[in-house]
Structure formats: C-alpha cells, structure tokens
Amino acid sequence: MRLSDLGVLCHLTCTFYLVLGATVFTWPDPLLDTLDDQLYRLSTVAGLAVNCTPRDNSTISAQWLRLAYHDMATHNGTTGTGGMDASIQFEFTRAQDVGRGMLESLTDFATSPNQYVGMADIIAMGAINAPIGCGGPAIPFRGGRIDATEAGPATVPEPQQDLVSHVASFQAQGFNETEMIMLVACGHSLGGVRRVDFPLIVTEDVPTGFQTFASTVGFDNTVPRRSQFSNVTEYLDGTTQNVLVVRSNITTRSDFRIFSSDGNVTMQSLASPETFNGVCADLIERMINTVPSTVTLTDPIEPLDFKVFNTSLYPQGGSLVFLATLRIIDTGVNRTTTMFWKERTGTFYPAEGCSIPGIVIHEVSSLYAQLKGVTAFNHHFFNASIDLATSISHFWFEVNDNDGSAPFIVDNNGGNYTIDQDVVLFDPQRTVSTLTNSSEIARMVVGVKDAPITTNVTSLTTISNLTAAPFTRSVINTFELDSSFPPADDYTFYSFPFDFSDTFPLSHTIQATIDGTTYSVWVPGTGT
C-alpha cells in the first residue's frame, strides 16, 4: 500500500475520551498484547481444536486438557511449589505421562510463546480452548505464568493407585475429595485410554486400540458428536464403557473408586448439563491458576475496546515509514478513524499534529471472543510517511462514529502512544526469506541511525526447538554489517541469518549502544 493511496492531511481535532471494557491496555505491553492475540484473534493455535477436531482416535481437546492437568499436578500447596509452570516439557517421557498426545500438544504450542509469554501460559490457554472447541463454556484467563527450568516431582495420580493415594495427591494440589471427583469427571469427559500406552487397562478387543471414556466426545448436547458430559450420565445409568470404571482389571478402575467414594452423591449432583458446565468451568479455571507461590497472575484478560498493534517504523525512499493498526470491537457502527502524530525534533508539524485516515479491514474473532459477545473486530490500518529530519515522537487517534455525536480520542489512556527511539529500527522491507532444498533461511535486517564504524548490534532472541524439550530458550545473536544494503537515509544496515530447519525464532530484543546510550527495539514473531 503506497502513501499516495491514503493521502496525508493536517487539520484541527476535538478531544473527547471514551472509557470502555474491563482490561486496561497501556501500549506497549508485550505480555498482554501477545495473550490478547492468542485469545481473541481467529488465526491462532486455538483454531486447531474447533469442532472437537479428532486426532489419534481421540481429540486435540482431550490431549490439551490432559497435558494441562499433568503439568499442574506437580503442585504442592504446603511448599508453594510446582503447578502450571510448563515443567511437563521435561516430564512427558515418564510412565505416568505416557501418550503421544503429550508431545503432539507441546508441538502444537511450540511457536506460540515469546520472550514475555512462556509455554506455561500457552498450555493454560490450551486448557480453556479444549472445552470451548467441543461446545463447552468460556473460562476466564489470567496470564503471567513462569516456565520451570527442570522437571517437577513425579506426583501425577496413576490408575493403579488406591483411593487414599488419589485423595492425598489431589489434596496436595489444592482440591478436596468432592472437587477431586468433579475434576476427574470433567477431565474424562474427553478422550480415553490407548492400549499401546496402557496395555493392562485396555485389554479387551478394541479395533482402534483406543477406548473412549464416553460414547460422545464433547460438552454440548444440542450438536451431534457432542454431548454434555455423558461420561457422568452413562456412569449413573450403568451404560458406561469407561475402561477406568468397568473393565476387567479391577486394580486400574480408578474412576470407579473415585466416582463412588461418596456413594455417588457428587456424580448425581453433576447430572444437569448446566451444573456440569458451571462446575467444570470453575475447576478448570482453578486448575490453570494453580501456580507456584512466587508467581502473580494478571487480572482476567477481557476483549480490549481499543488496541494498537503491528506497529513498525523503518527508513525507505528518503523518509520514515510508520505503520500502525488500531483494533476496535465491531459494534455495527460505521466508524472512521484518523491517526495523528507529532515530531521528535524541530517544529515541522503544526500544533495539532499531522494526520492520516485509516483503511478498515474486517476480521472475524475467535470462538472464545464470540462466547464473550465479540463477533468481530475492525482493524483500522495506517501507513504514514514521516519526515526524516523531524521523525516521530508519539501518536494518537480520533474516532468518529458518524452518527452525529462528537468524535473522541484514543490516546493510550491519556498518555499518548510514545515512540521511545528511532536509532535502532527493525526493517521489514529489507528483511528477506530464502528457501533452500532443506530449509528456510531468513536474513533479518535492522537499521542503525548515524552508526559509528564500531557499532555492536546484538539481539536476545527467543527460539523454539520445535521437537525437543525445553521447547523455548534464549540465545544471543550478533548482527553483522550488511554490504548488500548500502547506507541510506542516515541509516546503516546490519543483518543476521536465521535457519528454520530445526529452530523457529519467536521474538527478538535488538539493541545497539551509540555514544554510551543503549537503544533497543522489540520485534515479535519471526521478523519476516
């Protein structure tokens, strides 16, 4: 999109403020920005589980929910250790964590973390998307979990253990006996047991080698293939085929021991679909919020009324290109938007700032967002040409509903959207990706303004190993002067090649020190 396609104009504006929504987003906030994207954008990993997507004779939802519980099960409420901390990355080869779904789920999530959002948050997010994908309720989500760097204790309950052991395990995790029954019933509404993993449990002739816990696979009894937790109703009416209830190996009938431990009082209380959904939503939320005592989670992350994202500033053709997107919840109003900005140096722009209108792109929201009443977002895209000499210090927006009401201002909660520096800039136009016979190589390019010959440009890059634990780690990369891009527009260009054959870059903090001052820029994603 060229600047001429949009037009640049300067004009006066009125100032009004709109306060909506529960979540306050003060830009930039990489943690909240990333989690919001993962929760509410349609093009995220959550889409893998929509419609109870089958995999390995089970479902992706069942695999994600099991992974989350097994990760949380290391928690010890007395010592305040363990819980949802992604230690499962180091534990999935244990006998108690057996199952191809564990590694498959971790691989599903491998490219979602970054420097600010760890695998533990993504696993927890998988646990709320699992029931949603099979017709279940929306569960509140909080972020800020911290990834463990080693395995936790081997405390996952196993089918051959007796009831006393199971009660003790769940109590250590923070759940009493009644809650244990409920949580097991919720978790075993999805999935089942695979013979290759548990040959002493699935001993009968099962053609697929996989025995489901229930005859249906989901939560919602209004849709074929989905039912409210039929493992409960089938257990109560005696028709269940749950191998942990009725199969020949009495020792491994762990669900029967747990469900019947209070004379079926708790199971009978769960026979109502509404009760079951409510109870399971509450317990899954508690499960994913079970974290080490040193971790403080955020407030629940609700859809943001206004969110700035995909910002980029880089030199091109004698000016600075500034790209930004303002996301607004679609309420059916025919809104138009204008972005304003002010200079960093000099007085080139008038007091009211220079401005450019936005181009609107409609985007359908995620299923999670739709359950919260947000069917879609409108993305207002801006492409501004910034004078090199004056640069840009901050920007803000005017929003007009075009209904006769006065326009209002979106300005980062009264603080404006500040551009901290223009010395070190990621350059998406010069960054290129090259395919070879065996891999893809991306040459990431950054520009450094008025760079001395001895400038050292480095990045702290978070990468994913894709197939091996730990899935994410951080490395330091040194950028080299790139002779294929001659200095231009007062910037000198440096690059670093990333080989995607066995790793995947998730985010970068790029920095350089000029005349004793360190400048940095954070780049989410692969940079390509």
Short mmCIF file of C-alpha atoms in Angstrom, two decimals:
data_model
loop_
_atom_site.label_atom_id
_atom_site.label_comp_id
_atom_site.label_asym_id
_atom_site.label_seq_id
_atom_site.Cartn_x
_atom_site.Cartn_y
_atom_site.Cartn_z
CA MET A 1 0.00 0.00 0.00
CA ARG A 2 1.52 3.35 -1.06
CA LEU A 3 1.19 6.57 0.89
CA SER A 4 -0.50 8.16 -2.12
CA ASP A 5 -3.29 5.60 -1.80
CA LEU A 6 -4.19 7.06 1.57
CA GLY A 7 -3.36 10.75 1.43
CA VAL A 8 -1.84 12.86 4.20
CA LEU A 9 -3.61 15.87 5.67
CA CYS A 10 -3.32 18.15 8.68
CA HIS A 11 -6.41 19.51 10.43
CA LEU A 12 -7.78 20.53 13.80
CA THR A 13 -9.43 17.99 16.05
CA CYS A 14 -11.68 17.99 19.11
CA THR A 15 -10.70 15.98 22.20
CA PHE A 16 -13.04 13.51 23.88
CA TYR A 17 -12.35 10.36 25.87
CA LEU A 18 -14.08 7.00 25.83
CA VAL A 19 -13.68 4.53 28.65
CA LEU A 20 -14.95 1.04 27.94
CA GLY A 21 -14.16 -2.54 28.93
CA ALA A 22 -12.50 -4.12 31.95
CA THR A 23 -8.93 -4.68 30.78
CA VAL A 24 -6.63 -1.67 30.68
CA PHE A 25 -4.04 -1.93 27.94
CA THR A 26 -1.25 0.63 28.12
CA TRP A 27 0.87 0.35 24.99
CA PRO A 28 3.40 -1.14 24.66
CA ASP A 29 2.69 -4.23 26.77
CA PRO A 30 4.13 -7.32 25.05
CA LEU A 31 2.66 -9.74 27.61
CA LEU A 32 -0.92 -8.51 27.33
CA ASP A 33 -0.56 -7.87 23.61
CA THR A 34 0.51 -11.47 22.95
CA LEU A 35 -2.08 -13.07 25.22
CA ASP A 36 -4.86 -10.93 23.77
CA ASP A 37 -3.86 -12.01 20.27
CA GLN A 38 -3.81 -15.67 21.27
CA LEU A 39 -7.20 -15.43 22.97
CA TYR A 40 -9.20 -13.28 20.60
CA ARG A 41 -7.69 -13.45 17.13
CA LEU A 42 -9.05 -16.13 14.82
CA SER A 43 -5.68 -17.08 13.30
CA THR A 44 -4.17 -18.68 16.41
CA VAL A 45 -3.42 -22.18 17.64
CA ALA A 46 -6.88 -22.31 19.27
CA GLY A 47 -8.36 -22.97 15.84
CA LEU A 48 -6.83 -26.45 15.87
CA ALA A 49 -9.38 -27.61 18.46
CA VAL A 50 -12.54 -26.10 16.94
CA ASN A 51 -15.35 -28.62 16.31
CA CYS A 52 -13.71 -31.17 18.60
CA THR A 53 -11.04 -31.89 15.98
CA PRO A 54 -10.18 -35.62 16.02
CA ARG A 55 -6.61 -36.89 16.34
CA ASP A 56 -5.22 -40.35 17.11
CA ASN A 57 -8.76 -41.75 17.59
CA SER A 58 -9.21 -39.12 20.30
CA THR A 59 -9.48 -35.33 20.03
CA ILE A 60 -6.99 -32.49 20.20
CA SER A 61 -9.11 -31.02 23.01
CA ALA A 62 -8.68 -34.17 25.12
CA GLN A 63 -4.93 -34.09 24.58
CA TRP A 64 -4.64 -30.40 25.54
CA LEU A 65 -6.71 -30.83 28.72
CA ARG A 66 -4.69 -33.87 29.81
CA LEU A 67 -1.42 -32.03 29.19
CA ALA A 68 -2.57 -29.12 31.35
CA TYR A 69 -3.62 -31.31 34.27
CA HIS A 70 -0.39 -33.31 34.18
CA ASP A 71 1.58 -30.06 34.17
CA MET A 72 -0.39 -28.69 37.15
CA ALA A 73 -0.22 -31.98 39.11
CA THR A 74 3.31 -31.20 40.37
CA HIS A 75 1.85 -28.53 42.68
CA ASN A 76 2.36 -28.80 46.41
CA GLY A 77 0.20 -26.37 48.33
CA THR A 78 2.24 -26.78 51.51
CA THR A 79 5.56 -25.77 49.96
CA GLY A 80 4.05 -23.44 47.34
CA THR A 81 5.99 -25.14 44.56
CA GLY A 82 5.04 -26.58 41.19
CA GLY A 83 1.77 -26.17 39.34
CA MET A 84 1.15 -24.66 35.91
CA ASP A 85 4.78 -23.96 35.04
CA ALA A 86 5.45 -25.95 31.85
CA SER A 87 7.65 -28.42 33.71
CA ILE A 88 5.79 -31.06 31.68
CA GLN A 89 8.30 -30.27 28.92
CA PHE A 90 10.82 -32.21 31.00
CA GLU A 91 8.38 -34.87 32.22
CA PHE A 92 6.44 -36.21 29.23
CA THR A 93 8.70 -39.28 28.90
CA ARG A 94 7.73 -40.52 32.38
CA ALA A 95 5.47 -43.57 32.60
CA GLN A 96 2.77 -41.51 34.33
CA ASP A 97 2.83 -39.01 31.44
CA VAL A 98 2.87 -41.58 28.66
CA GLY A 99 0.94 -40.88 25.46
CA ARG A 100 1.67 -39.46 22.05
CA GLY A 101 -0.76 -36.63 22.74
CA MET A 102 1.62 -35.09 25.25
CA LEU A 103 4.38 -34.43 22.71
CA GLU A 104 1.87 -33.61 19.98
CA SER A 105 0.27 -30.97 22.20
CA LEU A 106 3.62 -29.44 23.11
CA THR A 107 4.41 -29.32 19.41
CA ASP A 108 1.05 -27.60 18.78
CA PHE A 109 2.12 -24.87 21.18
CA ALA A 110 5.81 -24.67 20.22
CA THR A 111 5.61 -21.49 18.13
CA SER A 112 3.23 -19.54 20.40
CA PRO A 113 5.45 -18.35 23.28
CA ASN A 114 7.92 -15.47 23.10
CA GLN A 115 10.22 -13.54 25.40
CA TYR A 116 7.31 -12.30 27.53
CA VAL A 117 4.82 -15.18 27.28
CA GLY A 118 6.07 -18.61 28.30
CA MET A 119 4.94 -22.11 27.43
CA ALA A 120 3.07 -22.34 30.76
CA ASP A 121 0.65 -19.59 29.68
CA ILE A 122 0.12 -21.30 26.33
CA ILE A 123 -0.57 -24.68 27.96
CA ALA A 124 -3.09 -22.96 30.26
CA MET A 125 -4.67 -21.32 27.24
CA GLY A 126 -4.94 -24.73 25.61
CA ALA A 127 -6.88 -25.91 28.66
CA ILE A 128 -9.54 -23.22 28.20
CA ASN A 129 -9.75 -23.75 24.44
CA ALA A 130 -10.15 -27.52 24.86
CA PRO A 131 -13.72 -27.45 26.25
CA ILE A 132 -14.65 -24.50 24.03
CA GLY A 133 -13.64 -26.46 20.94
CA CYS A 134 -16.07 -29.22 21.97
CA GLY A 135 -19.00 -26.96 22.81
CA GLY A 136 -18.09 -26.02 26.37
CA PRO A 137 -18.18 -22.68 28.21
CA ALA A 138 -15.75 -19.77 28.16
CA ILE A 139 -13.35 -19.84 31.12
CA PRO A 140 -11.67 -16.64 32.39
CA PHE A 141 -7.97 -16.45 31.57
CA ARG A 142 -5.15 -14.79 33.52
CA GLY A 143 -1.57 -14.57 32.27
CA GLY A 144 1.89 -14.25 33.75
CA ARG A 145 2.90 -17.86 34.47
CA ILE A 146 6.63 -18.54 34.71
CA ASP A 147 8.23 -21.52 32.95
CA ALA A 148 10.13 -24.03 35.04
CA THR A 149 13.69 -24.90 34.03
CA GLU A 150 13.58 -28.50 35.18
CA ALA A 151 11.20 -31.37 35.88
CA GLY A 152 8.90 -31.27 38.88
CA PRO A 153 8.18 -34.19 41.23
CA ALA A 154 6.51 -37.30 39.83
CA THR A 155 3.16 -36.67 41.52
CA VAL A 156 0.61 -37.34 38.76
CA PRO A 157 -2.02 -39.81 40.06
CA GLU A 158 -1.96 -43.18 38.28
CA PRO A 159 -4.84 -45.62 37.65
CA GLN A 160 -3.36 -48.48 39.71
CA GLN A 161 -3.09 -46.37 42.88
CA ASP A 162 -5.63 -46.78 45.67
CA LEU A 163 -8.21 -44.20 46.70
CA VAL A 164 -6.18 -42.97 49.67
CA SER A 165 -3.29 -42.14 47.34
CA HIS A 166 -5.57 -40.32 44.92
CA VAL A 167 -7.17 -38.23 47.68
CA ALA A 168 -3.73 -37.32 49.01
CA SER A 169 -2.50 -36.29 45.54
CA PHE A 170 -5.46 -34.02 44.88
CA GLN A 171 -5.29 -32.51 48.35
CA ALA A 172 -1.65 -31.59 47.75
CA GLN A 173 -2.77 -29.87 44.54
CA GLY A 174 -5.43 -27.91 46.46
CA PHE A 175 -8.58 -29.97 45.72
CA ASN A 176 -10.69 -31.74 48.34
CA GLU A 177 -12.33 -35.13 47.79
CA THR A 178 -15.53 -33.72 46.29
CA GLU A 179 -13.53 -31.48 43.95
CA MET A 180 -11.36 -34.47 43.01
CA ILE A 181 -14.45 -36.36 41.84
CA MET A 182 -15.66 -33.35 39.88
CA LEU A 183 -12.29 -32.60 38.26
CA VAL A 184 -11.80 -36.21 37.17
CA ALA A 185 -15.32 -36.27 35.74
CA CYS A 186 -14.62 -33.03 33.86
CA GLY A 187 -11.29 -34.19 32.52
CA HIS A 188 -12.61 -37.59 31.49
CA SER A 189 -15.48 -36.08 29.51
CA LEU A 190 -12.97 -36.01 26.66
CA GLY A 191 -10.57 -38.60 25.34
CA GLY A 192 -9.95 -42.11 26.58
CA VAL A 193 -7.24 -44.73 27.05
CA ARG A 194 -4.89 -46.09 24.38
CA ARG A 195 -3.86 -49.75 24.53
CA VAL A 196 -0.27 -49.08 23.45
CA ASP A 197 0.13 -46.76 26.44
CA PHE A 198 -1.87 -48.76 28.99
CA PRO A 199 -1.94 -52.45 27.90
CA LEU A 200 -3.06 -53.55 31.38
CA ILE A 201 -6.15 -51.31 31.15
CA VAL A 202 -7.34 -51.68 27.55
CA THR A 203 -7.21 -55.47 27.42
CA GLU A 204 -10.42 -56.27 25.54
CA ASP A 205 -10.80 -56.37 21.77
CA VAL A 206 -10.86 -52.71 20.77
CA PRO A 207 -10.38 -52.44 16.97
CA THR A 208 -8.88 -48.95 17.10
CA GLY A 209 -6.71 -49.71 20.10
CA PHE A 210 -8.36 -46.76 21.85
CA GLN A 211 -11.27 -46.87 24.27
CA THR A 212 -13.09 -43.57 24.89
CA PHE A 213 -14.30 -42.60 28.34
CA ALA A 214 -17.80 -41.87 26.99
CA SER A 215 -19.87 -42.60 23.90
CA THR A 216 -19.72 -38.93 22.88
CA VAL A 217 -16.75 -36.62 22.79
CA GLY A 218 -17.81 -33.15 23.93
CA PHE A 219 -19.89 -30.86 26.07
CA ASP A 220 -22.94 -29.62 24.16
CA ASN A 221 -25.93 -31.96 23.86
CA THR A 222 -27.51 -29.89 21.09
CA VAL A 223 -24.98 -30.91 18.45
CA PRO A 224 -24.27 -34.42 17.09
CA ARG A 225 -20.85 -35.75 18.21
CA ARG A 226 -21.08 -33.51 21.24
CA SER A 227 -22.85 -34.09 24.50
CA GLN A 228 -22.85 -32.67 27.96
CA PHE A 229 -20.55 -34.85 29.98
CA SER A 230 -22.08 -38.17 29.00
CA ASN A 231 -19.43 -39.99 31.00
CA VAL A 232 -21.43 -38.83 34.03
CA THR A 233 -24.89 -39.76 32.76
CA GLU A 234 -23.64 -43.09 31.39
CA TYR A 235 -21.91 -43.83 34.68
CA LEU A 236 -25.08 -43.08 36.60
CA ASP A 237 -27.39 -45.14 34.35
CA GLY A 238 -24.99 -48.08 34.18
CA THR A 239 -24.26 -47.92 30.43
CA THR A 240 -20.72 -46.58 30.65
CA GLN A 241 -17.89 -48.23 28.73
CA ASN A 242 -15.25 -46.20 30.55
CA VAL A 243 -12.32 -48.61 30.97
CA LEU A 244 -11.44 -46.96 34.28
CA VAL A 245 -14.91 -47.93 35.58
CA VAL A 246 -15.97 -51.28 34.13
CA ARG A 247 -13.07 -53.11 32.50
CA SER A 248 -11.76 -56.46 33.73
CA ASN A 249 -8.65 -55.18 35.51
CA ILE A 250 -10.10 -54.21 38.91
CA THR A 251 -6.83 -52.68 40.06
CA THR A 252 -6.98 -49.96 37.41
CA ARG A 253 -10.64 -48.99 37.90
CA SER A 254 -9.55 -45.64 39.30
CA ASP A 255 -12.56 -43.68 38.02
CA PHE A 256 -14.93 -46.14 39.70
CA ARG A 257 -13.10 -45.82 43.03
CA ILE A 258 -13.10 -42.04 42.77
CA PHE A 259 -16.68 -41.57 41.48
CA SER A 260 -18.22 -43.95 44.03
CA SER A 261 -16.14 -42.81 47.01
CA ASP A 262 -19.01 -40.75 48.45
CA GLY A 263 -21.81 -43.09 47.42
CA ASN A 264 -22.20 -41.30 44.04
CA VAL A 265 -23.58 -38.16 45.72
CA THR A 266 -21.23 -35.87 43.81
CA MET A 267 -21.77 -37.62 40.48
CA GLN A 268 -25.53 -37.34 40.89
CA SER A 269 -25.16 -33.62 41.53
CA LEU A 270 -23.47 -33.28 38.14
CA ALA A 271 -26.24 -34.85 36.06
CA SER A 272 -27.56 -31.44 34.99
CA PRO A 273 -25.77 -30.02 31.92
CA GLU A 274 -25.88 -26.51 33.36
CA THR A 275 -24.40 -27.64 36.66
CA PHE A 276 -21.76 -29.70 34.91
CA ASN A 277 -20.65 -26.85 32.66
CA GLY A 278 -20.52 -24.41 35.57
CA VAL A 279 -18.62 -26.75 37.86
CA CYS A 280 -16.13 -27.73 35.18
CA ALA A 281 -15.52 -24.12 34.15
CA ASP A 282 -14.77 -23.20 37.76
CA LEU A 283 -12.48 -26.18 38.38
CA ILE A 284 -10.55 -25.85 35.13
CA GLU A 285 -10.04 -22.17 35.93
CA ARG A 286 -8.73 -23.12 39.38
CA MET A 287 -6.53 -25.77 37.82
CA ILE A 288 -4.80 -23.43 35.39
CA ASN A 289 -4.45 -20.76 38.09
CA THR A 290 -2.62 -23.20 40.36
CA VAL A 291 0.89 -21.77 40.15
CA PRO A 292 3.98 -21.54 42.36
CA SER A 293 3.53 -19.14 45.29
CA THR A 294 6.16 -16.83 43.79
CA VAL A 295 4.03 -16.19 40.68
CA THR A 296 1.40 -13.44 40.47
CA LEU A 297 -1.10 -13.71 37.63
CA THR A 298 -2.69 -10.79 35.80
CA ASP A 299 -6.31 -9.76 36.09
CA PRO A 300 -8.64 -11.68 33.76
CA ILE A 301 -7.92 -10.65 30.19
CA GLU A 302 -11.11 -9.38 28.59
CA PRO A 303 -11.52 -8.14 24.99
CA LEU A 304 -9.93 -4.71 24.61
CA ASP A 305 -12.11 -1.92 23.27
CA PHE A 306 -9.10 -0.34 21.56
CA LYS A 307 -5.78 -1.98 20.87
CA VAL A 308 -2.76 -0.72 18.92
CA PHE A 309 -0.61 -3.43 17.36
CA ASN A 310 1.56 -4.27 14.34
CA THR A 311 3.47 -1.00 14.63
CA SER A 312 6.61 -0.62 12.54
CA LEU A 313 8.98 2.29 11.87
CA TYR A 314 11.74 2.00 9.26
CA PRO A 315 13.60 4.12 6.64
CA GLN A 316 12.60 3.89 3.00
CA GLY A 317 12.99 6.16 -0.02
CA GLY A 318 14.02 9.33 1.76
CA SER A 319 11.55 9.19 4.64
CA LEU A 320 10.48 7.06 7.59
CA VAL A 321 7.58 4.69 7.02
CA PHE A 322 5.34 4.28 10.06
CA LEU A 323 2.75 1.51 10.07
CA ALA A 324 0.16 1.01 12.81
CA THR A 325 -3.14 -0.79 13.29
CA LEU A 326 -5.90 0.25 15.68
CA ARG A 327 -8.23 -2.64 16.52
CA ILE A 328 -11.77 -1.74 17.58
CA ILE A 329 -14.56 -4.12 18.59
CA ASP A 330 -17.16 -4.21 15.82
CA THR A 331 -20.44 -2.88 17.18
CA GLY A 332 -22.13 -2.28 13.84
CA VAL A 333 -21.19 1.41 13.83
CA ASN A 334 -19.71 2.80 10.60
CA ARG A 335 -16.66 4.29 12.27
CA THR A 336 -13.91 6.26 10.58
CA THR A 337 -10.56 6.90 12.22
CA THR A 338 -7.67 9.32 11.87
CA MET A 339 -4.16 8.89 13.23
CA PHE A 340 -2.24 11.96 14.41
CA TRP A 341 1.46 12.24 15.21
CA LYS A 342 3.98 14.80 16.40
CA GLU A 343 7.65 15.32 15.53
CA ARG A 344 10.63 14.21 17.62
CA THR A 345 12.86 17.16 16.66
CA GLY A 346 12.18 20.58 15.21
CA THR A 347 8.77 22.13 14.62
CA PHE A 348 7.79 20.81 11.21
CA TYR A 349 4.27 19.82 12.16
CA PRO A 350 1.54 22.21 13.31
CA ALA A 351 0.49 22.26 16.95
CA GLU A 352 -2.45 19.94 16.30
CA GLY A 353 -0.19 17.34 14.68
CA CYS A 354 -0.17 15.83 11.23
CA SER A 355 -2.71 13.14 10.36
CA ILE A 356 -3.74 10.37 8.05
CA PRO A 357 -7.05 8.46 7.68
CA GLY A 358 -7.27 4.74 8.30
CA ILE A 359 -8.22 1.89 5.98
CA VAL A 360 -10.70 -0.52 7.60
CA ILE A 361 -10.19 -4.28 7.44
CA HIS A 362 -12.87 -6.53 8.98
CA GLU A 363 -11.74 -9.60 10.93
CA VAL A 364 -13.89 -12.34 12.45
CA SER A 365 -12.95 -13.03 16.06
CA SER A 366 -12.05 -16.31 17.75
CA LEU A 367 -14.66 -18.66 19.21
CA TYR A 368 -13.50 -17.59 22.68
CA ALA A 369 -14.20 -13.95 21.80
CA GLN A 370 -17.58 -14.85 20.34
CA LEU A 371 -18.56 -16.57 23.58
CA LYS A 372 -17.81 -13.24 25.27
CA GLY A 373 -20.08 -11.39 22.84
CA VAL A 374 -17.42 -10.13 20.41
CA THR A 375 -18.23 -11.46 16.96
CA ALA A 376 -15.66 -9.42 15.06
CA PHE A 377 -13.05 -6.66 15.14
CA ASN A 378 -12.44 -3.79 12.77
CA HIS A 379 -8.76 -3.14 12.05
CA HIS A 380 -8.00 0.44 11.08
CA PHE A 381 -4.69 0.36 9.20
CA PHE A 382 -2.41 3.39 8.87
CA ASN A 383 0.58 3.94 6.57
CA ALA A 384 2.27 7.29 7.24
CA SER A 385 5.28 8.94 5.63
CA ILE A 386 7.37 10.64 8.33
CA ASP A 387 9.92 13.33 7.58
CA LEU A 388 13.45 12.06 8.29
CA ALA A 389 14.60 15.33 9.84
CA THR A 390 11.76 15.64 12.33
CA SER A 391 10.94 11.92 12.83
CA ILE A 392 8.08 10.96 15.21
CA SER A 393 7.75 11.19 18.99
CA HIS A 394 4.20 10.00 19.64
CA PHE A 395 0.83 9.35 18.00
CA TRP A 396 -2.88 9.10 18.86
CA PHE A 397 -6.24 8.58 17.15
CA GLU A 398 -9.53 10.34 16.56
CA VAL A 399 -12.56 8.06 16.20
CA ASN A 400 -15.77 9.26 14.56
CA ASP A 401 -18.94 7.15 14.80
CA ASN A 402 -20.56 9.22 12.01
CA ASP A 403 -23.86 9.31 13.85
CA GLY A 404 -23.96 12.98 14.75
CA SER A 405 -22.05 12.52 18.00
CA ALA A 406 -18.73 14.28 18.58
CA PRO A 407 -15.54 12.42 17.65
CA PHE A 408 -13.49 11.08 20.56
CA ILE A 409 -9.80 10.50 21.17
CA VAL A 410 -7.96 7.23 21.75
CA ASP A 411 -4.61 8.18 23.27
CA ASN A 412 -3.23 5.29 25.34
CA ASN A 413 -5.25 6.10 28.46
CA GLY A 414 -4.31 9.76 28.33
CA GLY A 415 -0.58 9.25 27.83
CA ASN A 416 -0.32 9.10 24.02
CA TYR A 417 1.41 6.27 22.16
CA THR A 418 5.08 7.10 22.57
CA ILE A 419 7.86 6.15 20.14
CA ASP A 420 10.82 5.77 22.50
CA GLN A 421 13.59 5.98 19.91
CA ASP A 422 14.34 5.98 16.19
CA VAL A 423 18.03 4.99 16.36
CA VAL A 424 17.70 1.19 16.10
CA LEU A 425 14.86 0.07 13.82
CA PHE A 426 13.79 -3.31 12.51
CA ASP A 427 13.45 -3.12 8.73
CA PRO A 428 10.73 -5.46 7.41
CA GLN A 429 11.24 -4.34 3.79
CA ARG A 430 14.92 -5.33 3.68
CA THR A 431 14.35 -8.48 5.73
CA VAL A 432 14.10 -11.39 3.30
CA SER A 433 13.39 -15.11 3.47
CA THR A 434 15.17 -17.60 1.20
CA LEU A 435 14.12 -21.20 0.54
CA THR A 436 16.80 -23.87 0.06
CA ASN A 437 16.45 -27.59 -0.63
CA SER A 438 16.42 -28.43 3.06
CA SER A 439 15.31 -25.34 4.97
CA GLU A 440 14.19 -21.75 5.01
CA ILE A 441 16.66 -19.02 5.94
CA ALA A 442 15.55 -15.54 6.96
CA ARG A 443 18.04 -12.69 6.90
CA MET A 444 16.76 -10.26 9.50
CA VAL A 445 17.82 -6.65 8.86
CA VAL A 446 17.98 -3.69 11.25
CA GLY A 447 18.94 -0.11 10.54
CA VAL A 448 21.10 1.94 12.92
CA LYS A 449 20.96 5.74 12.64
CA ASP A 450 24.30 7.59 12.37
CA ALA A 451 26.10 4.38 13.34
CA PRO A 452 29.82 4.59 14.19
CA ILE A 453 32.04 2.03 12.44
CA THR A 454 32.48 0.10 15.68
CA THR A 455 28.78 -0.27 16.44
CA ASN A 456 27.90 -3.63 18.01
CA VAL A 457 24.36 -4.82 17.19
CA THR A 458 23.00 -7.83 19.06
CA SER A 459 19.68 -9.50 19.72
CA LEU A 460 18.31 -11.51 22.59
CA THR A 461 16.25 -13.97 20.57
CA THR A 462 13.72 -16.42 21.97
CA ILE A 463 13.61 -19.52 19.81
CA SER A 464 11.62 -22.73 19.74
CA ASN A 465 13.32 -26.08 19.25
CA LEU A 466 10.03 -27.35 17.73
CA THR A 467 10.55 -31.03 18.67
CA ALA A 468 12.72 -31.19 21.79
CA ALA A 469 12.48 -30.01 25.38
CA PRO A 470 12.80 -27.35 26.51
CA PHE A 471 10.84 -26.07 23.56
CA THR A 472 11.84 -22.45 24.09
CA ARG A 473 15.18 -20.93 25.01
CA SER A 474 17.01 -17.64 24.57
CA VAL A 475 20.18 -17.04 22.58
CA ILE A 476 22.37 -14.00 21.90
CA ASN A 477 22.98 -13.24 18.22
CA THR A 478 25.44 -10.74 16.78
CA PHE A 479 24.36 -8.82 13.68
CA GLU A 480 26.97 -8.11 11.01
CA LEU A 481 27.29 -5.07 8.75
CA ASP A 482 25.38 -5.97 5.57
CA SER A 483 27.18 -4.73 2.44
CA SER A 484 24.26 -5.75 0.23
CA PHE A 485 22.33 -2.79 1.67
CA PRO A 486 24.35 0.44 1.27
CA PRO A 487 23.78 3.14 3.91
CA ALA A 488 20.66 5.19 3.13
CA ASP A 489 18.51 7.83 4.78
CA ASP A 490 21.11 8.27 7.56
CA TYR A 491 20.88 4.56 8.48
CA THR A 492 23.47 1.78 8.25
CA PHE A 493 22.12 -1.76 7.91
CA TYR A 494 23.06 -4.91 9.81
CA SER A 495 21.70 -8.43 9.40
CA PHE A 496 21.64 -11.89 10.95
CA PRO A 497 20.53 -15.15 9.23
CA PHE A 498 18.04 -17.44 10.96
CA ASP A 499 17.88 -21.06 9.79
CA PHE A 500 14.38 -22.52 10.24
CA SER A 501 15.47 -26.14 9.66
CA ASP A 502 15.35 -27.10 13.35
CA THR A 503 14.52 -23.92 15.26
CA PHE A 504 11.96 -21.16 14.96
CA PRO A 505 12.52 -17.55 16.12
CA LEU A 506 9.70 -16.36 18.35
CA SER A 507 10.76 -12.81 19.26
CA HIS A 508 13.79 -10.55 19.38
CA THR A 509 15.06 -7.72 21.55
CA ILE A 510 17.58 -5.95 19.31
CA GLN A 511 19.95 -3.39 20.77
CA ALA A 512 22.96 -1.23 19.97
CA THR A 513 24.98 1.24 22.01
CA ILE A 514 25.70 4.61 20.40
CA ASP A 515 27.85 7.19 22.23
CA GLY A 516 27.27 5.44 25.52
CA THR A 517 23.48 5.17 25.15
CA THR A 518 21.84 1.79 24.53
CA TYR A 519 18.86 1.72 22.18
CA SER A 520 16.61 -1.28 21.74
CA VAL A 521 13.58 -2.44 19.79
CA TRP A 522 11.40 -5.50 20.46
CA VAL A 523 10.29 -7.46 17.41
CA PRO A 524 7.60 -10.14 17.92
CA GLY A 525 7.36 -13.15 15.66
CA THR A 526 9.92 -14.32 13.13
CA GLY A 527 10.66 -10.87 11.76
CA THR A 528 9.63 -11.96 8.25
#
